[in-house]
mmCIF file of C-alpha atoms in Angstrom:
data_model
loop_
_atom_site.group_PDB
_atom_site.id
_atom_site.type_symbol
_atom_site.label_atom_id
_atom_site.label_comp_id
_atom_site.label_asym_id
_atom_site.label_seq_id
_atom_site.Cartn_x
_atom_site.Cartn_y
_atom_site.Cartn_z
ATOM 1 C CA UNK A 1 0.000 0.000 0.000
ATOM 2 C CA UNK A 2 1.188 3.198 -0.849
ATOM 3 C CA UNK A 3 1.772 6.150 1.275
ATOM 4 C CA UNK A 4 2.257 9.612 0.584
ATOM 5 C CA UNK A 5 3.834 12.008 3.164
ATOM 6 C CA UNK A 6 2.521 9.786 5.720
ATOM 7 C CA UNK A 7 -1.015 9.510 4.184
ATOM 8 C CA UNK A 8 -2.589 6.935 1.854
ATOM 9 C CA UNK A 9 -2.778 7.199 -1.035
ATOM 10 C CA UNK A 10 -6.231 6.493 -2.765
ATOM 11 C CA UNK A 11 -4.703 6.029 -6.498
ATOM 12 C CA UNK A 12 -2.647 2.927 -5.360
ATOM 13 C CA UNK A 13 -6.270 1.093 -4.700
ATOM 14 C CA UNK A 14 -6.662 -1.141 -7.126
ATOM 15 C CA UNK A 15 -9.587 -3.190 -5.676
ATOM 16 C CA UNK A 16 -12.764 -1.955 -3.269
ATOM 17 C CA UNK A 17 -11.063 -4.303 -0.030
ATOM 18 C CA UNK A 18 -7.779 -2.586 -1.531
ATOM 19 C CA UNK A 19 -9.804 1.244 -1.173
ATOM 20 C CA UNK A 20 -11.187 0.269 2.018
ATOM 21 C CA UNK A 21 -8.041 -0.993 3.566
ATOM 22 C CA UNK A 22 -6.352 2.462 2.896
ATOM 23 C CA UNK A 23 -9.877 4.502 4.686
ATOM 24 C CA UNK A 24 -8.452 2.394 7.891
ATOM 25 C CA UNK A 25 -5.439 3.629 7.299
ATOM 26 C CA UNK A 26 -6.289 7.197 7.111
ATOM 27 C CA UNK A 27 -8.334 6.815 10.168
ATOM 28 C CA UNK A 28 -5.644 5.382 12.269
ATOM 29 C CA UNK A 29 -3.300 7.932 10.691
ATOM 30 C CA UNK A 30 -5.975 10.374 11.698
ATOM 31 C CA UNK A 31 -5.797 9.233 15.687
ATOM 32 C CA UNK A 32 -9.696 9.543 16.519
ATOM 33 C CA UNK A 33 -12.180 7.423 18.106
ATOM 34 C CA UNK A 34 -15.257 6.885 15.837
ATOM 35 C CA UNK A 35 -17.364 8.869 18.005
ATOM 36 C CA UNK A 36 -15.175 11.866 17.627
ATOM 37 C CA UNK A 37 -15.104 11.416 13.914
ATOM 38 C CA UNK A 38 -18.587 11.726 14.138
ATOM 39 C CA UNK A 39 -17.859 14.949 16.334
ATOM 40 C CA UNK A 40 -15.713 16.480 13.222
ATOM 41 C CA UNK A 41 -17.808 15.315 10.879
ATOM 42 C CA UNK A 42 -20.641 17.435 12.214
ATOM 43 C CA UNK A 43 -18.745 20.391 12.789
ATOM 44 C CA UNK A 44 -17.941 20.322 8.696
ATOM 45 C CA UNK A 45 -21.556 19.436 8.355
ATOM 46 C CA UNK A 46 -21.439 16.291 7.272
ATOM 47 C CA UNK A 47 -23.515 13.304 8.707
ATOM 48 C CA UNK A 48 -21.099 10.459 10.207
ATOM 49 C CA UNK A 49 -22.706 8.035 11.956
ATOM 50 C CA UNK A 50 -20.356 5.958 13.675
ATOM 51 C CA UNK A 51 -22.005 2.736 13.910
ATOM 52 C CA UNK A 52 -22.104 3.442 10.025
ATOM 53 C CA UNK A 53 -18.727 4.078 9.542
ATOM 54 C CA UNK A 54 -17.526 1.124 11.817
ATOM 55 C CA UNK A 55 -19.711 -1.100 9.341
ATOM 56 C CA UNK A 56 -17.983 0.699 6.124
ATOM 57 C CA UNK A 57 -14.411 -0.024 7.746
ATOM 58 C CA UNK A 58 -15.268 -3.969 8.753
ATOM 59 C CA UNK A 59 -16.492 -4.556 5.071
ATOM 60 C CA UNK A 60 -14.754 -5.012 1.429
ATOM 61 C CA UNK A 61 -16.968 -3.218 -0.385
ATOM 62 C CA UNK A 62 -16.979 -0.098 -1.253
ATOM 63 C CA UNK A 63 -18.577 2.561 0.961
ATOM 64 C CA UNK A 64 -20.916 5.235 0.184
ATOM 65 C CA UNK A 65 -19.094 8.555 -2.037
ATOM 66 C CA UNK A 66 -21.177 10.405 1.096
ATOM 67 C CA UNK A 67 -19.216 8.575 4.067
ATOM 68 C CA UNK A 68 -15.763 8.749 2.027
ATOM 69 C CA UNK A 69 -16.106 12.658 1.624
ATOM 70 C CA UNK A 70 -17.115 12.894 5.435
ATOM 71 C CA UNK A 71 -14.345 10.702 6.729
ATOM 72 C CA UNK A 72 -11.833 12.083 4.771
ATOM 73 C CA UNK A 73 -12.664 16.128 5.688
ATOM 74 C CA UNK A 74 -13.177 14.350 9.433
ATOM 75 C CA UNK A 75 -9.496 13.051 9.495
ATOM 76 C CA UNK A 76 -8.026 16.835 8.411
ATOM 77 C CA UNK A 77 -7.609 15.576 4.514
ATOM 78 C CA UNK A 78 -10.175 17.376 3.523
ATOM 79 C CA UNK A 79 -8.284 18.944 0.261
ATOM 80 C CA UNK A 80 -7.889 15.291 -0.803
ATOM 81 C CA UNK A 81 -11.768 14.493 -1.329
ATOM 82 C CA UNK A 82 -11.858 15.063 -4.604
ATOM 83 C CA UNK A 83 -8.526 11.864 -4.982
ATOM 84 C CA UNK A 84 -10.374 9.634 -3.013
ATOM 85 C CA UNK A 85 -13.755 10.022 -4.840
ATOM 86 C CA UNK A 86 -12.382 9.606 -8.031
ATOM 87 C CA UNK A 87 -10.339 6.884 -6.573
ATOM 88 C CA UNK A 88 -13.664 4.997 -5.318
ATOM 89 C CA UNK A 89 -15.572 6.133 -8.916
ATOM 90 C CA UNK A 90 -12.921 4.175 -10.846
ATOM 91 C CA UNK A 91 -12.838 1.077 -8.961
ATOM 92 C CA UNK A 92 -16.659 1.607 -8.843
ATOM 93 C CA UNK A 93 -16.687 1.638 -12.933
ATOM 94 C CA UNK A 94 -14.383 -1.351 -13.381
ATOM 95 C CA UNK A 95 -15.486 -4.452 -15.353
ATOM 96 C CA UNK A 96 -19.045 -5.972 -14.038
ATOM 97 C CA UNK A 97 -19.037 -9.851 -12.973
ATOM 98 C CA UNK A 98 -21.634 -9.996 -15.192
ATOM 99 C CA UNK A 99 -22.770 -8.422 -18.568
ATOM 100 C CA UNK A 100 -26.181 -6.491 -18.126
ATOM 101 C CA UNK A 101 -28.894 -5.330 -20.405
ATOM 102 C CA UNK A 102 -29.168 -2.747 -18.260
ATOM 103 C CA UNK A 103 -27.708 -1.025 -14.887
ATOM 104 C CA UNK A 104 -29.371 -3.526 -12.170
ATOM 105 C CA UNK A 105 -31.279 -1.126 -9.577
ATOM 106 C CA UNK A 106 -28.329 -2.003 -6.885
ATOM 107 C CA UNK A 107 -31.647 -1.200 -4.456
ATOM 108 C CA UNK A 108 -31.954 -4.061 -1.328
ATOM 109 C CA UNK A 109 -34.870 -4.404 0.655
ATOM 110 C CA UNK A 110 -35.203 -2.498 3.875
ATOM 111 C CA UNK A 111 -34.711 -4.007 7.517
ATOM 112 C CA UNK A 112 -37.621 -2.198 7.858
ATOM 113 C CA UNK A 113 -41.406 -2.928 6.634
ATOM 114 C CA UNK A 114 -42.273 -0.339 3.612
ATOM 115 C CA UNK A 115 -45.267 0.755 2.979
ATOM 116 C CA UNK A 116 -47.671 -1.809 0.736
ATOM 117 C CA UNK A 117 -50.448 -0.495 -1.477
ATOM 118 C CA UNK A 118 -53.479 0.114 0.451
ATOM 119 C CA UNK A 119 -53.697 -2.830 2.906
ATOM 120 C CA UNK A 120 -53.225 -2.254 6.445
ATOM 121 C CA UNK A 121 -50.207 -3.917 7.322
ATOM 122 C CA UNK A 122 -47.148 -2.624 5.408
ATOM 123 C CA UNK A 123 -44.981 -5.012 3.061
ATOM 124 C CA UNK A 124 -41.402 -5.575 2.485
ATOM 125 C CA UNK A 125 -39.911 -3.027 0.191
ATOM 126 C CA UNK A 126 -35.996 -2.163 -1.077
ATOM 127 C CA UNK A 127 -33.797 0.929 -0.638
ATOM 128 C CA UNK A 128 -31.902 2.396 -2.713
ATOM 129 C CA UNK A 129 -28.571 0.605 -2.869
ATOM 130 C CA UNK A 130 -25.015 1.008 -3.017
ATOM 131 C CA UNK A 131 -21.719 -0.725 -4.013
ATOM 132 C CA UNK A 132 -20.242 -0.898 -0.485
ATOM 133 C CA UNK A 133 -21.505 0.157 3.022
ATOM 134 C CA UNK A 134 -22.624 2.552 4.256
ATOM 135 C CA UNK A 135 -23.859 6.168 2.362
ATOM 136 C CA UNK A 136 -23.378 7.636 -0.929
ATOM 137 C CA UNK A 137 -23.409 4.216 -2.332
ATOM 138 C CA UNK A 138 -26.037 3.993 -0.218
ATOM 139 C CA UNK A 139 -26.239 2.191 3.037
ATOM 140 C CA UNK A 140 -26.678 -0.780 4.690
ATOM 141 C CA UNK A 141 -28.686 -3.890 3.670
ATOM 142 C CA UNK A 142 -31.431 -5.855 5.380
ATOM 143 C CA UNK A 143 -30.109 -9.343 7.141
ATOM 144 C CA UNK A 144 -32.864 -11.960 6.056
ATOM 145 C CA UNK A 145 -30.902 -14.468 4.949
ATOM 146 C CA UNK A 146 -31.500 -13.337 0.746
ATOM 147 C CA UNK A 147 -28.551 -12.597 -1.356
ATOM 148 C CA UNK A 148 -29.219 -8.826 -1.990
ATOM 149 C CA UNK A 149 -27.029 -5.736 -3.226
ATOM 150 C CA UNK A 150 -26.132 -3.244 -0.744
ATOM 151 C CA UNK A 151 -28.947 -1.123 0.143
ATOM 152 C CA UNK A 152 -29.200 2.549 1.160
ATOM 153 C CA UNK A 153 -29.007 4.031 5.076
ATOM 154 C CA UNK A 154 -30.042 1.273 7.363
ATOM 155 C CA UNK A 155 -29.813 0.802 10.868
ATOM 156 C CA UNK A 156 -28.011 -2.678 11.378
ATOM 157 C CA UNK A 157 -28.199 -4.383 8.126
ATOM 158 C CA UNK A 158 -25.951 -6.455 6.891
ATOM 159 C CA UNK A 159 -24.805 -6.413 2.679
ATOM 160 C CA UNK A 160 -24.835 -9.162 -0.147
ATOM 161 C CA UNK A 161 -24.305 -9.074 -3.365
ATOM 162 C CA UNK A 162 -26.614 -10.705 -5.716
ATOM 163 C CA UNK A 163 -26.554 -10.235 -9.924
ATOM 164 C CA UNK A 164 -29.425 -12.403 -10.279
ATOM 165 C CA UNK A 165 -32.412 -9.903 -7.522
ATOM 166 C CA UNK A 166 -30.273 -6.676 -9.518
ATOM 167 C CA UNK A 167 -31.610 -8.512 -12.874
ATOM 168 C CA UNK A 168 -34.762 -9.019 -11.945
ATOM 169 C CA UNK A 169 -35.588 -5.237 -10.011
ATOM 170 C CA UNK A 170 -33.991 -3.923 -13.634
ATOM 171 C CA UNK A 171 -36.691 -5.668 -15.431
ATOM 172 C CA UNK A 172 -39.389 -3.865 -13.214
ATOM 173 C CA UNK A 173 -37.436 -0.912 -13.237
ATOM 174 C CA UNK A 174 -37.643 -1.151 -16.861
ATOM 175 C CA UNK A 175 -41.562 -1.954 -17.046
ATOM 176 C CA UNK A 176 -42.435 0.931 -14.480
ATOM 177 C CA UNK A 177 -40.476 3.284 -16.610
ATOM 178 C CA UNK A 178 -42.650 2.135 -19.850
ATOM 179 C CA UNK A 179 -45.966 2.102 -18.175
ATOM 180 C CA UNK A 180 -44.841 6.183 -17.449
ATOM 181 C CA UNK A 181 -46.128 8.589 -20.150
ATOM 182 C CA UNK A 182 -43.803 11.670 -20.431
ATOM 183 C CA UNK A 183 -46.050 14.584 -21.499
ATOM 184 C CA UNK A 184 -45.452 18.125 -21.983
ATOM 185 C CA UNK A 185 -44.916 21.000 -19.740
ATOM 186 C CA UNK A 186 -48.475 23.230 -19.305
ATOM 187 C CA UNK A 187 -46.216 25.801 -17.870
ATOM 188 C CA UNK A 188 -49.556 27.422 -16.211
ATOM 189 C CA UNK A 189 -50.420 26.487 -12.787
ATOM 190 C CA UNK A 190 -52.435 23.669 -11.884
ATOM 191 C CA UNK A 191 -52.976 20.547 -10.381
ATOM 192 C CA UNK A 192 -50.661 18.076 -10.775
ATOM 193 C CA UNK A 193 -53.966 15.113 -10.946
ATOM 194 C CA UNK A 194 -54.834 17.255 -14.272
ATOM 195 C CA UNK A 195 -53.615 16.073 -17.723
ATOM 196 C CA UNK A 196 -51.096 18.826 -19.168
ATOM 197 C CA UNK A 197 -50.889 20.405 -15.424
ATOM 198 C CA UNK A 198 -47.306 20.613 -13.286
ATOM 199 C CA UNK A 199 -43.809 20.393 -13.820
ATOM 200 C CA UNK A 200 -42.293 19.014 -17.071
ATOM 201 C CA UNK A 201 -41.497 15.262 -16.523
ATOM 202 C CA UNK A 202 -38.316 14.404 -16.688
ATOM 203 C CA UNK A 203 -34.489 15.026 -15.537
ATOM 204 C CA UNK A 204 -35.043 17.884 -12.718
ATOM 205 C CA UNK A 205 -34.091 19.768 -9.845
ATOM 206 C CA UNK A 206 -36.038 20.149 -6.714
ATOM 207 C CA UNK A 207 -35.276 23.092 -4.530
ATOM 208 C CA UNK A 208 -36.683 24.407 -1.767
ATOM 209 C CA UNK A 209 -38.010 27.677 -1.773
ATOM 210 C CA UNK A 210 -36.746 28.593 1.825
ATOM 211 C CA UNK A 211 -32.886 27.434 0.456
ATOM 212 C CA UNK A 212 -32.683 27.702 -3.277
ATOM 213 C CA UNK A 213 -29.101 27.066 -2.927
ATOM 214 C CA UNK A 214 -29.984 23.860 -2.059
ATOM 215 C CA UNK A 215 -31.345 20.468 -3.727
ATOM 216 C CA UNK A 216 -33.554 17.902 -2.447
ATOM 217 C CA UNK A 217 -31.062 14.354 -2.721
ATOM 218 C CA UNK A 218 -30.309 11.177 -0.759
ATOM 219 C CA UNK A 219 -28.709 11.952 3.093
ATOM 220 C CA UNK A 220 -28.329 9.808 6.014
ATOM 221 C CA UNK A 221 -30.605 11.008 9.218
ATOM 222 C CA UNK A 222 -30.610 8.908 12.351
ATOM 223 C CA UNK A 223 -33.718 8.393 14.950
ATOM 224 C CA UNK A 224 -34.726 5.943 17.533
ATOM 225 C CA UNK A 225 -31.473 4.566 17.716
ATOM 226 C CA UNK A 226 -31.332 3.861 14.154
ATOM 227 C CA UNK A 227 -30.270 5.464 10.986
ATOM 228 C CA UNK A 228 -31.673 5.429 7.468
ATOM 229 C CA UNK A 229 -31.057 7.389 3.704
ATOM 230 C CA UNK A 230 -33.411 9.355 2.775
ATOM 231 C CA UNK A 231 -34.616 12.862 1.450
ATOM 232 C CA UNK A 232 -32.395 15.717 2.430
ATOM 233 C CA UNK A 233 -31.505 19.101 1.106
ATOM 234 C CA UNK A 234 -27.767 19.487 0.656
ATOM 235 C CA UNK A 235 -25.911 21.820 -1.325
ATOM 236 C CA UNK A 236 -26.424 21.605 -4.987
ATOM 237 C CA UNK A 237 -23.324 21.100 -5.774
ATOM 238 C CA UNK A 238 -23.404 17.961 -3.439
ATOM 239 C CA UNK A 239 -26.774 16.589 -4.369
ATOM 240 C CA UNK A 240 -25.705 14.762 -7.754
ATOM 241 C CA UNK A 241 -25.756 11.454 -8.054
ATOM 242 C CA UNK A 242 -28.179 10.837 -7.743
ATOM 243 C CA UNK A 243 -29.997 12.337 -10.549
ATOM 244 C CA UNK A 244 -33.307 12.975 -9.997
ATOM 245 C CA UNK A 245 -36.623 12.164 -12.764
ATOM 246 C CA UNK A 246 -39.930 13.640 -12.625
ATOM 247 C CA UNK A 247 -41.979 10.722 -13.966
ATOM 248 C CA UNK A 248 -45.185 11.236 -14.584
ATOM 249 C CA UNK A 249 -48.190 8.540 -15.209
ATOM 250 C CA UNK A 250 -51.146 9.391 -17.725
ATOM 251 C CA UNK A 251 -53.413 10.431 -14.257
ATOM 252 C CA UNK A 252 -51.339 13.153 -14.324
ATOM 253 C CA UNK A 253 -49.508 11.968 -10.341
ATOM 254 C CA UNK A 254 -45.826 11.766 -10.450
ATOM 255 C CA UNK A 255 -43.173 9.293 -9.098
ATOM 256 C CA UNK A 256 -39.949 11.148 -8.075
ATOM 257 C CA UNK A 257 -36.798 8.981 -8.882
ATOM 258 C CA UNK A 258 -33.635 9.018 -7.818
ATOM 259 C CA UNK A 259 -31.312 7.597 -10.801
ATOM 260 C CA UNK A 260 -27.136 6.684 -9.283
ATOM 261 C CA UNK A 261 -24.424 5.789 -12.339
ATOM 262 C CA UNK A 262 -23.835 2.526 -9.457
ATOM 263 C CA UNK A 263 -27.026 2.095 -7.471
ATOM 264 C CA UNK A 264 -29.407 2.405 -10.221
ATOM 265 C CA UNK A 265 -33.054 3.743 -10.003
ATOM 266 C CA UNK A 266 -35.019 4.227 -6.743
ATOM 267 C CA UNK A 267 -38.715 5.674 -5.668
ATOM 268 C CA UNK A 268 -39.142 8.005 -3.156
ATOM 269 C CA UNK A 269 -41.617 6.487 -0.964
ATOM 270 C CA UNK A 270 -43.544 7.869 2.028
ATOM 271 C CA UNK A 271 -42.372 5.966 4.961
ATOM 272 C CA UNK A 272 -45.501 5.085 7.647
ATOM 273 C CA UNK A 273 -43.462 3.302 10.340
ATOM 274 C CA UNK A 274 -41.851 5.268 13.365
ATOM 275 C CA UNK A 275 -39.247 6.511 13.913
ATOM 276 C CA UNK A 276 -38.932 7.538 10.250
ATOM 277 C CA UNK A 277 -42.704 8.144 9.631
ATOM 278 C CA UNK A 278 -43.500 10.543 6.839
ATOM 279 C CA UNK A 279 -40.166 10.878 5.655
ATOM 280 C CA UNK A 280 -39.106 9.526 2.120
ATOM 281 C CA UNK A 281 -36.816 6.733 1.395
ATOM 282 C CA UNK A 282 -35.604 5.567 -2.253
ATOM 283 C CA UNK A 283 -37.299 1.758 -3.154
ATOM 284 C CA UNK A 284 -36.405 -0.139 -5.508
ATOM 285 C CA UNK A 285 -39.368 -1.050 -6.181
ATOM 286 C CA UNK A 286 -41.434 1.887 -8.146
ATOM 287 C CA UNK A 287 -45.174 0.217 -8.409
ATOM 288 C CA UNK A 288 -45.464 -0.197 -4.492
ATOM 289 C CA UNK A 289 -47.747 2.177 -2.641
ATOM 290 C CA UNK A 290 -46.994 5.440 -1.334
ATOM 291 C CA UNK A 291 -44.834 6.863 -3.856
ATOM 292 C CA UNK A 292 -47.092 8.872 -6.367
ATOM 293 C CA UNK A 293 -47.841 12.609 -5.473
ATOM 294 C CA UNK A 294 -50.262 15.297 -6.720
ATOM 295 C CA UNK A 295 -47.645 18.516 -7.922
ATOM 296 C CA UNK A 296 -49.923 21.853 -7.896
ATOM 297 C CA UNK A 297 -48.738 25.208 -8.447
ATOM 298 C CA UNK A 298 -48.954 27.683 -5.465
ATOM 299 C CA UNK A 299 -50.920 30.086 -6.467
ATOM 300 C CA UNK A 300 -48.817 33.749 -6.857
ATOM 301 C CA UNK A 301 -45.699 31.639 -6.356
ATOM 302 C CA UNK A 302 -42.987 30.090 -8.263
ATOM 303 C CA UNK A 303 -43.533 27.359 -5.967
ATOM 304 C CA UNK A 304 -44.685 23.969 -6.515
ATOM 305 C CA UNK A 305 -46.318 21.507 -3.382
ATOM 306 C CA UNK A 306 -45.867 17.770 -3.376
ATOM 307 C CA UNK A 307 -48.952 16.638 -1.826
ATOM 308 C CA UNK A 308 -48.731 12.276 -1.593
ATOM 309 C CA UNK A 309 -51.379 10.539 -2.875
ATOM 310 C CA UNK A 310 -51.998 8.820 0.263
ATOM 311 C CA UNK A 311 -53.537 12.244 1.772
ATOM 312 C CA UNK A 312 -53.358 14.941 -0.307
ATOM 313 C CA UNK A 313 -53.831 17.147 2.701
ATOM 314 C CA UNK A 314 -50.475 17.025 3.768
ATOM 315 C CA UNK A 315 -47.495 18.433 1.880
ATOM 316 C CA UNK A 316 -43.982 17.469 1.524
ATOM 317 C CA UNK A 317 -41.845 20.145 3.567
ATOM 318 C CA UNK A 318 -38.528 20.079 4.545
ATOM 319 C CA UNK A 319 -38.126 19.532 9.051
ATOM 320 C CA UNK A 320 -37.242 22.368 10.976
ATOM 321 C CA UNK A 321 -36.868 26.054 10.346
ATOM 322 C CA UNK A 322 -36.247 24.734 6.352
ATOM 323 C CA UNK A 323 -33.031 26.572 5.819
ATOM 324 C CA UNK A 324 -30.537 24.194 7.382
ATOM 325 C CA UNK A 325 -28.453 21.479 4.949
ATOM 326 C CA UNK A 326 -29.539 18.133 5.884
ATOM 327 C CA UNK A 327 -32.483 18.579 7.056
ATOM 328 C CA UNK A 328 -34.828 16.226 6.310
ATOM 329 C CA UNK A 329 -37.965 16.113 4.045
ATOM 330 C CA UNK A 330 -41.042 15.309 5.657
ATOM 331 C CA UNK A 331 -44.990 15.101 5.051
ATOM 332 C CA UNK A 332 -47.266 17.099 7.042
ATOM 333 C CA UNK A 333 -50.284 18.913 6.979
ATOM 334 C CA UNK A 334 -50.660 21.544 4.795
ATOM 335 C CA UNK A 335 -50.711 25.043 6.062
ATOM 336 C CA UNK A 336 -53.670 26.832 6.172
ATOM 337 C CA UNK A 337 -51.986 30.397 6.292
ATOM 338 C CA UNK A 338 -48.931 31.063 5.928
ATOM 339 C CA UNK A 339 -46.290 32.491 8.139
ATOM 340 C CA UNK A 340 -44.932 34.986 5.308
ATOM 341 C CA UNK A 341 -48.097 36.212 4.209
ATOM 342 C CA UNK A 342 -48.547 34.750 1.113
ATOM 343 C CA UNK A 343 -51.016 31.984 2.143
ATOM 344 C CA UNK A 344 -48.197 29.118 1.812
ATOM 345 C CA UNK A 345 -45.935 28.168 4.569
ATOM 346 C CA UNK A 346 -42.536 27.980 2.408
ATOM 347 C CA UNK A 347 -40.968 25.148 3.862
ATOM 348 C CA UNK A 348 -43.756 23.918 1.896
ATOM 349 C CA UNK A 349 -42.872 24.706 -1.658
ATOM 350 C CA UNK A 350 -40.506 24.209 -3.999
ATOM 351 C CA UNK A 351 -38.890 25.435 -6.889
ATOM 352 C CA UNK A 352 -38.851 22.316 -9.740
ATOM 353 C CA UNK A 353 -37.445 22.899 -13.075
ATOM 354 C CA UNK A 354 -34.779 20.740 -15.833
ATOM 355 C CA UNK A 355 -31.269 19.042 -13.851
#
C-alpha cells in the first residue's frame, strides 16, 4: 500500500477491499475514536454516523461517495476528497461480474417494513442501494438471509451481493419506466392530478423555496437509535448522483426517482413506520404504494407543493426552520396560512425545473 507524506494514497487502490483498507489507514493515521469522527464530521456538516462508519471499515466493499467525503474532511484531509472520490468512482466503474442489459437497480430491501399499497399492514420493500456500506453508495442492507445488493441508510443491516435480484428489479425498473407517459410541460399552474398540469417530466431539480441554494437528494438522518437514507436538502453542488426524474403517469400523479451511475433507479416512498414516519426513502421497487404525489402550483408563487397521494392534505416540507443542509424532508399537513403572508408556509414549496 502506498503512502504519501505519511497519508494513503487512494490512487494505489486497485480493488474496493484494496480502497477500504487504505480509509483504515487514514483513520488510524488520523488518531480519533469513531465517536469523535462523528464529532468532526458534524462540525464540517457532514452526517457520520459511527455505527455506520464502523460497518464501512469492517467490510470489502466499497462505501458510500457520502461517508468517504465525510471521513476524509473528518481526518483533516479534507483537500484530498476530490482523490479519493475519483479513486472509489474508478474502482466503482471497473469491469461488471456480469454483462447487463441494463444497470441492475443495486436497491436491497429495507430491515424495515415499507409501505404496501393500500392494505393495512405494510410489506417488504428495497432501498436504494449502493456498491459498499454505508452512504453515498447507499447504506446498509437488510439481514434476512437473501442474497441482496447493498442497500441505502439502514440501521443494522448487513450487505450481499446478488446479480441475479439486480436482474430481476432492472426488469421492473424497466416496465415501471414504460408504463410512465412523459407529457409536456403546461407551464400554467395547476394541479398536478390534471392532464397537461405541473412540472415538465423528466431530468429535474427540486429546490426548496426557503434554500434555493440547495437540492432535495439522498442523506443519512438517524432516529430511535437507528439510521436510514433518505430525502435531504444538501448543497447543490453535493446533491448529484443521484440524478433525480420527474416521472409522470397518464393520471397526471408523479413518481420522483432518484437515478445513481452505481445504485441504479429508486422511488421516493412515504415511509408510515416510526421513527422515520412521513419521511421519504428511495425503493427499488417503483409500483409499491406510497410513492405517487399530486404537484400543484402555489398560487402567486414560483412554488410547486408535493402533496402524496396517500392524503393529499399534507405536503412534503422540509423539518425544521427549512433553511438548514440536511435537514430532512417530511410530510405534514398543509398550512392553512402562511407564516410569510402569502397563504403558503414555504418550507412547503418548492422550486422544480430541468437538472
Amino acid at each position: 500500500m502506498t503512502i504519501t507524506g505519511g497519508l494513503p494514497d487512494p490512487g494505489a487502490a486497485r480493488t474496493a477491499a484494496e480502497y477500504v483498507a487504505l480509509l483504515r489507514r487514514l483513520k488510524e493515521h488520523s488518531g480519533l475514536t469513531f465517536r469523535l469522527l462523528e464529532q468532526r464530521a458534524a462540525d464540517h456538516g457532514d452526517v457520520l454516523a459511527r455505527s455506520t462508519l464502523a460497518n464501512a471499515l469492517q467490510r470489502d466493499t466499497l462505501p458510500r461517495a457520502e461517508i468517504v467525503a465525510a471521513l476524509v474532511r473528518a481526518c483533516g484531509a479534507g483537500r484530498d476528497v476530490a482523490s479519493w472520490l475519483a479513486a472509489r468512482e474508478r474502482i466503482a466503474s471497473g469491469p461488471a461480474p456480469e454483462p447487463a442489459t441494463e444497470p441492475g437497480p443495486g436497491f436491497e430491501s429495507a430491515s424495515e417494513s415499507a409501505p404496501g399499497s393500500g392494505s393495512g399492514s405494510p410489506s417488504r420493500s428495497s432501498a436504494f442501494a449502493s456498491v459498499g456500506d454505508g452512504r453515498a453508495v447507499p447504506g446498509p442492507a437488510a439481514a434476512d438471509g437473501r442474497n441482496r445488493r447493498p442497500s441505502f441508510p439502514g440501521g443494522s443491516r448487513t450487505r450481499s451481493a446478488s446479480v441475479t435480484v439486480a436482474a430481476s428489479l432492472g426488469a421492473v425498473a424497466l416496465l415501471v419506466v414504460g408504463a410512465l407517459v412523459l407529457v409536456p410541460w403546461d407551464k400554467g399552474g395547476g394541479d398536478g392530478g390534471k392532464e397537461g398540469a405541473g412540472p415538465a417530466p423528466g431530468l429535474s431539480r427540486i429546490r426548496p423555496a426557503r434554500a434555493p441554494e440547495l437540492c432535495l437528494t439522498d442523506g443519512e438522518v438517524t432516529a430511535g437509535g437507528g439510521s436510514k437514507v433518505v430525502a435531504v436538502q444538501r448543497p447543490c453542488a453535493q446533491a448529484v448522483p443521484p440524478r433525480t426524474y420527474l416521472l409522470r403517469a397518464d393520471d397526471g400523479l408523479y413518481r420522483v426517482q432518484w437515478d445513481h451511475p452505481v445504485e441504479g433507479k429508486g422511488c421516493l416512498t412515504l415511509l408510515v413506520d416510526e421513527p422515520f414516519r412521513n419521511m421519504l426513502e428511495p425503493r427499488n421497487d417503483c409500483t409499491a404504494g406510497f410513492q405517487r404525489f399530486r404537484i400543484d402550483r402555489a398560487e402567486g408563487t414560483d412554488g410547486w407543493r408535493l402533496r402524496p397521494e396517500k392524503d393529499d392534505r399534507m405536503c412534503v416540507a422540509i423539518r425544521g426552520d427549512g433553511g438548514a443542509a440536511g435537514a430532512a424532508a417530511v410530510a405534514e399537513r398543509c398550512a392553512d396560512e402562511a407564516a410569510d403572508g402569502n397563504g403558503e408556509d414555504d418550507r412547503q414549496l418548492f422550486l422544480i425545473g430541468p437538472g
